Short mmCIF file of C-alpha atoms in Angstrom, two decimals:
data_model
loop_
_atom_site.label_atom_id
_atom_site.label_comp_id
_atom_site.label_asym_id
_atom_site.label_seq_id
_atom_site.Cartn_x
_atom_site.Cartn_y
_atom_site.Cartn_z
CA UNK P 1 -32.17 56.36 -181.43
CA UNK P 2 -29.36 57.88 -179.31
CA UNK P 3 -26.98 54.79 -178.22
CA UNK P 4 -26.83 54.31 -174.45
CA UNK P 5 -24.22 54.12 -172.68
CA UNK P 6 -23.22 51.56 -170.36
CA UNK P 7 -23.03 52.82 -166.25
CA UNK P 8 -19.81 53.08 -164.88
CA UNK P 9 -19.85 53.27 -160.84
CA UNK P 10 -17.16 56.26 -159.84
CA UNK P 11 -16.67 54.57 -156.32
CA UNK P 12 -13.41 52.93 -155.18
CA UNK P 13 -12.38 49.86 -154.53
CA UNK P 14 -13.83 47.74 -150.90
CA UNK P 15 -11.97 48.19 -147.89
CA UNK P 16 -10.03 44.90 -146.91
CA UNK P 17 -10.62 43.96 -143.19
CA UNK P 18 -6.68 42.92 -142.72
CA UNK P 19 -6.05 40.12 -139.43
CA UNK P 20 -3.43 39.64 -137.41
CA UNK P 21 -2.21 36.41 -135.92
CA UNK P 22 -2.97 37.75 -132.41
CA UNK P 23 -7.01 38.56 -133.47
CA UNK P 24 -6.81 35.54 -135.54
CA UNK P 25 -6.53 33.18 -132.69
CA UNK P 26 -7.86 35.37 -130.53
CA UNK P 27 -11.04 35.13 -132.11
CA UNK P 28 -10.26 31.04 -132.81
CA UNK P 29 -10.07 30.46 -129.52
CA UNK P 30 -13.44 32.72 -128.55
CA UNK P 31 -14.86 30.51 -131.12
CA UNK P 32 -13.81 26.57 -129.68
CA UNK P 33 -14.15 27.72 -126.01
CA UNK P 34 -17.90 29.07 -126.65
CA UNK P 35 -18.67 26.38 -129.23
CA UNK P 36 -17.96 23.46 -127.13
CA UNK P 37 -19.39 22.45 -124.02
CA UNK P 38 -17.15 20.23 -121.36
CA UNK P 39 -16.07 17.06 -122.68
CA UNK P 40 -16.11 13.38 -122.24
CA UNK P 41 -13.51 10.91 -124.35
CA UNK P 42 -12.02 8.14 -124.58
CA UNK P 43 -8.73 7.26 -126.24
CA UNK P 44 -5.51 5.80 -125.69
CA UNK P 45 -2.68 8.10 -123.89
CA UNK P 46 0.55 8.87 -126.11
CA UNK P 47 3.44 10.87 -125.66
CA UNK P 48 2.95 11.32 -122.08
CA UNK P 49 5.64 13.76 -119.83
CA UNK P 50 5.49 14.92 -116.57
CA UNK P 51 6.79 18.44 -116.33
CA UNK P 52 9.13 19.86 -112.81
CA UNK P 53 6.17 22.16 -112.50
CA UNK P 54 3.96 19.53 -111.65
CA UNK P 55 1.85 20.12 -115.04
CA UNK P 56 0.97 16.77 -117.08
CA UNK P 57 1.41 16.84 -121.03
CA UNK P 58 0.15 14.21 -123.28
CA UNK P 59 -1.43 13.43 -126.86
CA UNK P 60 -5.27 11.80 -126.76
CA UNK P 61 -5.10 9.60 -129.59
CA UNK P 62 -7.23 7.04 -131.53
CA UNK P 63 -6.90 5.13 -135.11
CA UNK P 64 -6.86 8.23 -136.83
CA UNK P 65 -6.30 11.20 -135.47
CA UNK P 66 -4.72 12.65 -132.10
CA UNK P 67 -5.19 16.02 -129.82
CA UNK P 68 -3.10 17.91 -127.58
CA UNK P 69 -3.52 17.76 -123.88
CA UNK P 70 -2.50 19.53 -120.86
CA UNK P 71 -3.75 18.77 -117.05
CA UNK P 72 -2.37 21.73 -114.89
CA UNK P 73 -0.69 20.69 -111.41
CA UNK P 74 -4.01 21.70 -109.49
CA UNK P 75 -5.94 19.06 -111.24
CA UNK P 76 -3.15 16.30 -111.28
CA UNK P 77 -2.83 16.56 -107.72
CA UNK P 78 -5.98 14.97 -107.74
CA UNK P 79 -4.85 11.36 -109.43
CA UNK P 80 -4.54 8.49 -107.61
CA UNK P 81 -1.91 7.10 -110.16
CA UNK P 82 -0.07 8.66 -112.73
CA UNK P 83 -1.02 7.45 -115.87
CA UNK P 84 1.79 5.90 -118.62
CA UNK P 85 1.94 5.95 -122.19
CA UNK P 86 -0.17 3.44 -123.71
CA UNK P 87 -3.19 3.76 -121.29
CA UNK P 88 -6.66 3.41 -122.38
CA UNK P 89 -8.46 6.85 -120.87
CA UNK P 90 -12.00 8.79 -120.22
CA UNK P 91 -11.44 11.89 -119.20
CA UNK P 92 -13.14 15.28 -119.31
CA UNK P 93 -11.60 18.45 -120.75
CA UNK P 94 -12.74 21.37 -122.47
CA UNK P 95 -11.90 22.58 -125.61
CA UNK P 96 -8.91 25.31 -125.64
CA UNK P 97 -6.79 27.25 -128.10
CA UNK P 98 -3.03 28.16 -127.16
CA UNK P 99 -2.27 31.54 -128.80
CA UNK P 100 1.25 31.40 -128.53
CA UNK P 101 1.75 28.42 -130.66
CA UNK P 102 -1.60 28.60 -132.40
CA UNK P 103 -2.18 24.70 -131.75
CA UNK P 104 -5.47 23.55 -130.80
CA UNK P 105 -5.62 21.31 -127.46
CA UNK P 106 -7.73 19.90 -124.45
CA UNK P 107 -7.40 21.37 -120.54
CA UNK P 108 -8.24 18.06 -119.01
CA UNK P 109 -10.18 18.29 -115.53
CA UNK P 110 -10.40 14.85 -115.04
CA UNK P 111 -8.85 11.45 -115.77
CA UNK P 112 -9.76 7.76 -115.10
CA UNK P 113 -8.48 4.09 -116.75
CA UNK P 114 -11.00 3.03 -118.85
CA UNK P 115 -11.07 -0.03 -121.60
CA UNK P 116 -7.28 -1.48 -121.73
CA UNK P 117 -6.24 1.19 -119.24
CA UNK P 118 -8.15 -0.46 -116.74
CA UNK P 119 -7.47 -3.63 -118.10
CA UNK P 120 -3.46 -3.11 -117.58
CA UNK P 121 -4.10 -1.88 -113.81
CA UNK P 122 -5.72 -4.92 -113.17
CA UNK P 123 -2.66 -7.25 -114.67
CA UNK P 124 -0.60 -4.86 -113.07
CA UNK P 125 -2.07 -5.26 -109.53
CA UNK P 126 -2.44 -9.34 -110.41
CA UNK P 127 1.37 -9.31 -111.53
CA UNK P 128 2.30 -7.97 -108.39
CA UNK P 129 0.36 -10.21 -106.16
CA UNK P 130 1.93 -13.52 -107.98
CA UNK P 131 5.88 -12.20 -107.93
CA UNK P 132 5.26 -12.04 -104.35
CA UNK P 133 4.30 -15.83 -104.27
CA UNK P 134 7.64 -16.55 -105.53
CA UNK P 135 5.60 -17.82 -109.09
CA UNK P 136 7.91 -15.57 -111.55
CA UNK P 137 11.47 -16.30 -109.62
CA UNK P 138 13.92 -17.87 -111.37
CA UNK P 139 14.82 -20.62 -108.97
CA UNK P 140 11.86 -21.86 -110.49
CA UNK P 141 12.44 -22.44 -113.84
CA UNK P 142 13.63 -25.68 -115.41
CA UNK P 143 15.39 -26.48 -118.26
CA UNK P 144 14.09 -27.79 -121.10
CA UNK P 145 15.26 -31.05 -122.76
CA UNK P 146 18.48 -31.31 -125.44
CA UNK P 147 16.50 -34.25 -127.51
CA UNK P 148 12.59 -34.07 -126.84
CA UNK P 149 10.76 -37.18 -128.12
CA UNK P 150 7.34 -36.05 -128.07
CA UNK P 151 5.75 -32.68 -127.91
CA UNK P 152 2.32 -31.16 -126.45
CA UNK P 153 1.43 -28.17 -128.29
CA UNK P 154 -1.81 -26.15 -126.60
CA UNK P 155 -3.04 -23.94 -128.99
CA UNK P 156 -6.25 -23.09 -131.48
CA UNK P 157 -6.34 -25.43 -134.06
CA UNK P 158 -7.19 -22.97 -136.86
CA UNK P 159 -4.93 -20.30 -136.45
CA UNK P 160 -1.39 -19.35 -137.99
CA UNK P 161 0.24 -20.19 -135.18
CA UNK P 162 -0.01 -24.24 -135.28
CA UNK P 163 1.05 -23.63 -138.86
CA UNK P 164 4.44 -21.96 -137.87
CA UNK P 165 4.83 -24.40 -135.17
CA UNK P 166 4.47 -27.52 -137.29
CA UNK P 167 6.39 -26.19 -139.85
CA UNK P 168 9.30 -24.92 -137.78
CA UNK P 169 9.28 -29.01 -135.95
CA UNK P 170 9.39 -30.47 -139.61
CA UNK P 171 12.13 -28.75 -140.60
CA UNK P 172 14.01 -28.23 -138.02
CA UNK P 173 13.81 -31.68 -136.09
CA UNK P 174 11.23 -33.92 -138.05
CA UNK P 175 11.33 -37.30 -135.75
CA UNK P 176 9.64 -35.33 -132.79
CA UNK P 177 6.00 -36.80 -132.19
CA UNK P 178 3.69 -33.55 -131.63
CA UNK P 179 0.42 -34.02 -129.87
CA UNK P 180 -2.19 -31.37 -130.35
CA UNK P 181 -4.55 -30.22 -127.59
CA UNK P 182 -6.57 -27.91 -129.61
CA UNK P 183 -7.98 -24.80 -126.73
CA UNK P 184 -9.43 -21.39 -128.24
CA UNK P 185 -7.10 -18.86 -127.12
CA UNK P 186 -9.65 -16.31 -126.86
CA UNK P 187 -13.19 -15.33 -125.23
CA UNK P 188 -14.80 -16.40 -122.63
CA UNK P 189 -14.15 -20.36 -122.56
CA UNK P 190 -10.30 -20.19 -123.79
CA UNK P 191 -8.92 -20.16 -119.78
CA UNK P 192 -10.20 -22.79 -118.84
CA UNK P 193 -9.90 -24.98 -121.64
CA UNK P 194 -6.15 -24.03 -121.79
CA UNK P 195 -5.74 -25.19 -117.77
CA UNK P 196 -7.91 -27.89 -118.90
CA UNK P 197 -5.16 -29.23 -121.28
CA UNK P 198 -2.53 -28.11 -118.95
CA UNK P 199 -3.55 -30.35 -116.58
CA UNK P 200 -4.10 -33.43 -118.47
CA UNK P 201 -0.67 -33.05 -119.97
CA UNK P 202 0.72 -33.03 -116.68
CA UNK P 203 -1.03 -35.70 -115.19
CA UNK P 204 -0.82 -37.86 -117.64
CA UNK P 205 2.69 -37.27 -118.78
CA UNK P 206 1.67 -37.29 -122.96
CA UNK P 207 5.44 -35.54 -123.88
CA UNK P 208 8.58 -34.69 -122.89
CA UNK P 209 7.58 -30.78 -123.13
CA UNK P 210 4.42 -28.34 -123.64
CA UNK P 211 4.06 -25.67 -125.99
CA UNK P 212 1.53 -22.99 -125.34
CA UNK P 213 1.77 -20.38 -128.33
CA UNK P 214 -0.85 -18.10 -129.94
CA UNK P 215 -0.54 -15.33 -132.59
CA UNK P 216 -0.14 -11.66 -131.47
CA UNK P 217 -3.36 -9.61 -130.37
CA UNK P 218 -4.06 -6.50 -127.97
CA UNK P 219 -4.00 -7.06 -124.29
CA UNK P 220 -8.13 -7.51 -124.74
CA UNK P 221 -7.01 -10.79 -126.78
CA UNK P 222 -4.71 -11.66 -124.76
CA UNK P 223 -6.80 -11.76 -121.44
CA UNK P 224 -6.35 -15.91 -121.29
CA UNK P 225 -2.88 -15.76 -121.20
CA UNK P 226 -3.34 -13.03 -118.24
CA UNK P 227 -5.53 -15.01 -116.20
CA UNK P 228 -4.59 -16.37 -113.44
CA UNK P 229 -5.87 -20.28 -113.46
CA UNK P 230 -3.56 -20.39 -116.23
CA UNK P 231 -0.46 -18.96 -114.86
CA UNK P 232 -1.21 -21.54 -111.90
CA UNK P 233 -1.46 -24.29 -114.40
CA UNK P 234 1.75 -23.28 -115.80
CA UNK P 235 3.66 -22.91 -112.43
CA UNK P 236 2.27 -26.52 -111.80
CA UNK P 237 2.97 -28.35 -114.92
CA UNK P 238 5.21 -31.64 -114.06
CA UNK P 239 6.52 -30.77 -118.43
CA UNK P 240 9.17 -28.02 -119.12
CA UNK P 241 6.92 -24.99 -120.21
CA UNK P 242 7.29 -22.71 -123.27
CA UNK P 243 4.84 -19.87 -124.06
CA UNK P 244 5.23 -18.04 -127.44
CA UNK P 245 2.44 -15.36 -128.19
CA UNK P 246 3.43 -13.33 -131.44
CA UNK P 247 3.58 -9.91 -132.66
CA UNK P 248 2.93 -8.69 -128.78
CA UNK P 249 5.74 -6.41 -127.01
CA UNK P 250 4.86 -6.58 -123.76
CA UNK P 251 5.22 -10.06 -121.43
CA UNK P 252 1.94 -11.81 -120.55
CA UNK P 253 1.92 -13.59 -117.26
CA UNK P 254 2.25 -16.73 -119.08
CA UNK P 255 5.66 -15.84 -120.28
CA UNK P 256 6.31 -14.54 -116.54
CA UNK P 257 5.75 -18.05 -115.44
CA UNK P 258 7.02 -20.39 -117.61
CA UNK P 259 10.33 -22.24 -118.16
CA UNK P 260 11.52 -20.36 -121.43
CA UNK P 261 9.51 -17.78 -122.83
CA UNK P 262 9.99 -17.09 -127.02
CA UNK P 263 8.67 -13.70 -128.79
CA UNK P 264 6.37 -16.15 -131.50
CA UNK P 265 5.09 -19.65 -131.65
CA UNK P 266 7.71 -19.77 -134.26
CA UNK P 267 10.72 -18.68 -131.64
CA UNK P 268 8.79 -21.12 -129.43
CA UNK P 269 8.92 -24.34 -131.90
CA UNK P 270 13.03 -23.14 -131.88
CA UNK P 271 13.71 -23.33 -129.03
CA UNK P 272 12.54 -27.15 -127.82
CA UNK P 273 13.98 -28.97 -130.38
CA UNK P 274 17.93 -28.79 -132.11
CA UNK P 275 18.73 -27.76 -135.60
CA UNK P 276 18.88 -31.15 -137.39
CA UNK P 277 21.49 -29.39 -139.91
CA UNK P 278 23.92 -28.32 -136.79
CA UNK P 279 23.75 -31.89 -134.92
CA UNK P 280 24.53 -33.50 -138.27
CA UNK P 281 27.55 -31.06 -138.58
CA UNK P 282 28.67 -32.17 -135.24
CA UNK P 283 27.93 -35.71 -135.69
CA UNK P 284 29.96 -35.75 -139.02
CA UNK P 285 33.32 -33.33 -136.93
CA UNK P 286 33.25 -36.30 -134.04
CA UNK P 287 33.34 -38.66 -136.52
CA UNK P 288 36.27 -37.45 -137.98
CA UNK P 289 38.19 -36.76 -134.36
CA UNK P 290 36.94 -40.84 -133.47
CA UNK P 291 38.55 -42.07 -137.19
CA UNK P 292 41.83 -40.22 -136.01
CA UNK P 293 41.64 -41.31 -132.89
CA UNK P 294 41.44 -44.96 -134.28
CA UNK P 295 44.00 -44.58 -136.75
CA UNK P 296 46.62 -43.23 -134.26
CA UNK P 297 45.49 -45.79 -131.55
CA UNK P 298 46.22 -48.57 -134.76
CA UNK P 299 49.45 -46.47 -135.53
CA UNK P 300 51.03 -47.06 -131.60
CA UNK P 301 49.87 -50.63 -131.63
CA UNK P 302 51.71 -51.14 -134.98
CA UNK P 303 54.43 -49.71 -133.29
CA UNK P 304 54.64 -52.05 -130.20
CA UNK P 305 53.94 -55.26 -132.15
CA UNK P 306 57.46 -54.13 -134.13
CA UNK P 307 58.93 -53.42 -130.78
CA UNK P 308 58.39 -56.82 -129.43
CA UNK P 309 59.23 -58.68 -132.55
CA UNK P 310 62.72 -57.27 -132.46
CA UNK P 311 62.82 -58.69 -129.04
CA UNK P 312 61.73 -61.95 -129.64
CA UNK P 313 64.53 -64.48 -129.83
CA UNK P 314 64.76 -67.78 -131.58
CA UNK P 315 65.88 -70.85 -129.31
CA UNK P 316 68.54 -71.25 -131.78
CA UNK P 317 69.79 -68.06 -131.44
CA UNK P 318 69.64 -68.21 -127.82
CA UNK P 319 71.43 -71.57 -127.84
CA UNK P 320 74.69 -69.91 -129.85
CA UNK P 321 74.88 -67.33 -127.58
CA UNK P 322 75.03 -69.67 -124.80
CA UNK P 323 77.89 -71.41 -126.89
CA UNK P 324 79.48 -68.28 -127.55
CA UNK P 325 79.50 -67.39 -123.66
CA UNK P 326 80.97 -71.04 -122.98
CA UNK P 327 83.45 -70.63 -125.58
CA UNK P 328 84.33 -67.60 -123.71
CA UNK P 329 84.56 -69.11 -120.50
CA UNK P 330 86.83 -71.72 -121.87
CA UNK P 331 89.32 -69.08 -123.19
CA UNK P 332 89.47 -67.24 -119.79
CA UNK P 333 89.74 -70.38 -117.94
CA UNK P 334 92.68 -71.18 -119.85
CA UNK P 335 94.23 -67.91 -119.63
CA UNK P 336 93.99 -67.86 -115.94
CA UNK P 337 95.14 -71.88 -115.66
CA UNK P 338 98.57 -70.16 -117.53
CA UNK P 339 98.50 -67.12 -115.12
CA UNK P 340 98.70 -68.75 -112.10
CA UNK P 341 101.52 -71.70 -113.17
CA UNK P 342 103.67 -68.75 -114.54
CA UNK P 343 103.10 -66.99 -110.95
CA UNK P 344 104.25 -69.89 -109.23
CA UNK P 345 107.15 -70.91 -111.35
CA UNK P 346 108.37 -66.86 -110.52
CA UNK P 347 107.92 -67.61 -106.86
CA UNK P 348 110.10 -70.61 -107.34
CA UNK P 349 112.81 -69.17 -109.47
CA UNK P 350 112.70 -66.34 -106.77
CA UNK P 351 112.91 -68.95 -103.83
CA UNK P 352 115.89 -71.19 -105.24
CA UNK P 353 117.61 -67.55 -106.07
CA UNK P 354 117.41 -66.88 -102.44
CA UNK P 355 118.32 -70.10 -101.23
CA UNK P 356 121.35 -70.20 -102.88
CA UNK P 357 121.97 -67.29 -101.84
CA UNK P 358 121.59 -67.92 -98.19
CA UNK P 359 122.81 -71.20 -98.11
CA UNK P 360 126.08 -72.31 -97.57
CA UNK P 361 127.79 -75.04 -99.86
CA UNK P 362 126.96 -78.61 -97.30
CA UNK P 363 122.80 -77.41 -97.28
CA UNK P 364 123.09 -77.11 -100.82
CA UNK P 365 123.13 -81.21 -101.44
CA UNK P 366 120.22 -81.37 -98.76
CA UNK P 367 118.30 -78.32 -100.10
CA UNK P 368 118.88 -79.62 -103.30
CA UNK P 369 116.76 -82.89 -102.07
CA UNK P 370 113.87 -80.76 -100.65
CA UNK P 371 113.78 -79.10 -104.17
CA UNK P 372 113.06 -81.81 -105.46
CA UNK P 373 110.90 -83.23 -103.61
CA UNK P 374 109.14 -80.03 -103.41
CA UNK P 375 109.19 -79.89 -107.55
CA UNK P 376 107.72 -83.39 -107.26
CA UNK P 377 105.01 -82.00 -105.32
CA UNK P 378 104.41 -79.11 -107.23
CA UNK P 379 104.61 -80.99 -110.72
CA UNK P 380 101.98 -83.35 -109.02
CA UNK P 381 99.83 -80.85 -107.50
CA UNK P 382 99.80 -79.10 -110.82
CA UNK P 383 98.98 -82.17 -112.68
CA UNK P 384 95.67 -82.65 -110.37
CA UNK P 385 94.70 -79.30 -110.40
CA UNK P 386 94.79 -79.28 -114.16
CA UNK P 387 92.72 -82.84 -114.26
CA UNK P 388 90.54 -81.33 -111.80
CA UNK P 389 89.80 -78.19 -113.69
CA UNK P 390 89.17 -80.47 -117.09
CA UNK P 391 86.76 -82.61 -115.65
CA UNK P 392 84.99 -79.71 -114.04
CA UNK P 393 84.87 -78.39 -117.68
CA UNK P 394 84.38 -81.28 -118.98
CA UNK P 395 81.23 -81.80 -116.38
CA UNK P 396 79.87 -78.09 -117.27
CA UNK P 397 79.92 -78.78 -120.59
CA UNK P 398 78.45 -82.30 -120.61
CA UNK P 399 75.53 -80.17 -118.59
CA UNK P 400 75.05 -78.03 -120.38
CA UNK P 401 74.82 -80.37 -123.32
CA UNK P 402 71.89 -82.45 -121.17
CA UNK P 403 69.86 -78.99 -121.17
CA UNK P 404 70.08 -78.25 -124.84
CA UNK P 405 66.86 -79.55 -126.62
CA UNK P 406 68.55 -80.97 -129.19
CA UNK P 407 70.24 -83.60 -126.69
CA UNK P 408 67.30 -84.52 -125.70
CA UNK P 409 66.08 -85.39 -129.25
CA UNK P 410 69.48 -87.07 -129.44
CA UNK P 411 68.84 -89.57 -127.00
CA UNK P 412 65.47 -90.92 -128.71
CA UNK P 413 62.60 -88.66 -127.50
CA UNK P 414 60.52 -86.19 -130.20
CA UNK P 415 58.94 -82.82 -130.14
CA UNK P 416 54.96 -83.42 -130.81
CA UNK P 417 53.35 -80.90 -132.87
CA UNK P 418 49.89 -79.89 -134.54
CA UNK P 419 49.85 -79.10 -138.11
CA UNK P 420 49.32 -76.84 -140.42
CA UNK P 421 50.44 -74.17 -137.49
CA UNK P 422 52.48 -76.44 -135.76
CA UNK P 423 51.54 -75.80 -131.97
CA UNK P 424 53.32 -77.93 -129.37
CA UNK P 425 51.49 -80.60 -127.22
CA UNK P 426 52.04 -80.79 -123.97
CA UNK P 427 49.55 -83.02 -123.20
CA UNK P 428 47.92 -86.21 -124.51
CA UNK P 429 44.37 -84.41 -123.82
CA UNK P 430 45.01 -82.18 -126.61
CA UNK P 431 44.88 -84.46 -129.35
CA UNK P 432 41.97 -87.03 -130.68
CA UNK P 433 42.31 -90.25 -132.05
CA UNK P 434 43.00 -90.35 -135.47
CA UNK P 435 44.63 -86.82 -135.78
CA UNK P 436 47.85 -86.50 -137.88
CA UNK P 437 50.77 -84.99 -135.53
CA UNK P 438 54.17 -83.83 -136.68
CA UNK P 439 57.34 -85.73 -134.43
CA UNK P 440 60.50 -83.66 -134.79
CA UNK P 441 63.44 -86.35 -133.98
CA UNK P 442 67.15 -86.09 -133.00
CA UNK P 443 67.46 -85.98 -136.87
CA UNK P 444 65.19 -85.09 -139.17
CA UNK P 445 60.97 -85.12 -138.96
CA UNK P 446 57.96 -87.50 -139.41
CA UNK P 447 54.16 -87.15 -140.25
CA UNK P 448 52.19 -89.37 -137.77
CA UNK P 449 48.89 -90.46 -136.95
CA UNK P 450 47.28 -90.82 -133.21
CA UNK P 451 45.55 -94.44 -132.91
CA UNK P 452 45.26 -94.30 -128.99
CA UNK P 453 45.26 -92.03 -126.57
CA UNK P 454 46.84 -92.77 -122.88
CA UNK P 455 45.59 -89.64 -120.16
CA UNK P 456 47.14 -91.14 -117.14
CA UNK P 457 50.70 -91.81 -119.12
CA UNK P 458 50.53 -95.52 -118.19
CA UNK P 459 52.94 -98.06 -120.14
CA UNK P 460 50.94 -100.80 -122.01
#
């Protein structure tokens, strides 16, 4: 049986149908445009830029992925508000291919807020309407106090935030009484249960300052903290307010209206009471500057007590000086008592050297007479004016012998003093009967005891 042989085709190989980028998306785009009918979504706006041609460029994006978008000048026209970056958005488009750059992307017709977008209009237009009632100035915020005693903290009792708040107080300033005033901070019921607690906080006075913190959340979450019974609340308050809302960017109107606003409940628990570590640092440094101060105030008064002893002077010492000064009188009055007889015997040797001079020899006899008689007088007058200036000495110095204590011992009085420190009496109503007293005498001392006591100084 012949072998058969297998069948081998004698045509070529298939013709390859080669694109180009233009068909490519050419075709891509016939495709998309014809596939999909006009559009509604919904997604959040990112990216957004407003071109000088009037033409609107922007990304559509949700949790996972993100298109293109372009809204042509004719179209934009059309908006009542331009929207922002971050806007929540329905629009309608239709489905489009740009050639050029071979990107896929949406011609939008139409735009609108819608979810958060018109959520942030509304806070926008309500943000508005309360700066122009003065309720965001700063004129209006208070200061909150250095050393808060006890603290009102509005917040959910189950979340992290209460946690970080508490935490932050204990270690930071762990004497501060905190009162909870447990509010959800989300849903329907958490604004009014928040201007609820607001209220009673303020009417009542329960602390010194309120916190009002919650963990971070989109603006939906956030929508107590936007409404406006509780931004009245705030503004209202009689406490220093603090609002502290986590993980959030943007300002809610709470933080717009109270006191101090802090990024988290944890900036917020900060920021009302001190670090415990710093005060004790600057407790410990004015210690030290009030011990210096002491010592050098101690150091001057040292000073002046030596000053003043130096000055003191003993009555003994003051009564040789005076001795010294009489002494010193003495010697000058003795000095000038020689003085003045040698000046007068001069004038007399110069007067009988001029009389005999001018005299002739029969007034000499008679001139001789009146010099003598006139050296009678003058021996005479010398003679008193010497026993005058001795008893006046004499006199001084008996007088000065009457003042000196020690005379007065002399002539049979005593010095009473108080043991063991050995104060003076001056006065019979300082001592008590039966006290022992110390008599210093003219000479020498005696121990004594008081049997009776005489006020008036009368003599039994």
């Amino acid at each position: 049986m012949p072998a058969i042989e297998p069948a081998v085709s004698r045509a070529g190989p298939p013709e390859r149908d080669v694109y180009t980028p233009s068909r490519l998306t050419l075709e891509v785009r016939a495709l998309l445009e014809a596939g999909f009918p006009l559009l509604w979504l919904e997604g959040e706006i990112g990216n957004f830029t407003a071109a000088a041609s009037g033409h609107l460029y922007f990304t559509l994006k949700d949790s996972r992925a993100q298109v293109r978008c372009v809204m042509f000048r004719s179209r934009a026209s059309l908006l009542r508000e331009r929207p922002r970056t971050g806007d929540q958005v329905l629009l309608r488009a239709r489905v489009s291919f740009y050639e050029d750059r071979g990107e896929f992307q949406l011609l939008v017709e139409h735009l609108e807020p819608a979810g958060d977008g018109a959520l942030r209009r509304a806070l926008e237009q309500r943000k508005a309407r309360l700066a122009a009632e003065g309720l965001f100035d700063l004129d209006r915020k208070r200061p909150l106090p250095t050393l808060p005693q006890r603290l009102v903290l509005v917040t959910s009792p189950r979340g992290a935030a209460v946690h970080d708040v508490l935490t932050t107080l204990a270690r930071r300033w762990p004497t501060i009484q905190v009162l909870l005033l447990p509010v959800p901070v989300q849903g329907d019921g958490a604004a009014p249960a928040i201007v609820k607690a607001i209220d009673t906080a303020s009417e009542n006075a329960l602390g010194d300052v309120l916190l009002l913190v919650r963990g971070g959340g989109s603006l939906e979450d956030l929508a107590a903290f936007n409404d406006e019974a509780v931004v009245r609340a705030l503004a209202r308050c009689t406490l220093p307010t603090v609002v502290g809302v986590g993980h959030e960017v943007d300002f809610s109107l709470a933080d717009l209206v109270a006191d101090q606003r802090a990024p988290t409940p944890t900036a917020a628990a900060e920021l009302v009471v001190p670090d415990r570590g710093e005060w004790l640092a600057a407790l410990a440094q004015r210690q030290r500057r009030l011990l210096r101060a002491l010592q050098h105030q101690l150091q001057r008064q040292q000073q002046r007590v030596d000053y003043l002893t130096r000055r003191l002077v003993h009555p003994g010492e003051r009564l040789r000086r005076l001795g010294d000064d009489l002494a010193r009188l003495q010697r000058r009055l003795g000095l000038a008592t020689i003085a003045c007889l040698a000046r007068r015997r001069e004038r007399q040797e110069r007067a009988l050297l001029r009389l005999r001079a001018a005299s002739p020899a029969r007034r000499i006899a008679a001139g001789a007479v009146r010099l003598d008689a006139a050296a009678g007088r003058l021996t005479r007058a010398q003679t008193q004016l010497l026993r005058a200036r001795g008893e006046a000495l004499a006199g001084a110095a008996a007088r000065l012998h009457a003042l000196s204590p020690l005379a007065t011992l002399a002539r049979g009085y005593a010095i009473v003093s108080r043991p063991p420190d050995l104060p003076v009496v001056h006065s019979a109503a300082q001592l008590a009967v039966g006290e022992r007293v110390r008599l210093r005498l003219g000479s020498g001392a005696a121990d004594a005891r008081v049997e009776a006591i005489d006020a008036n100084g009368d003599e039994d």
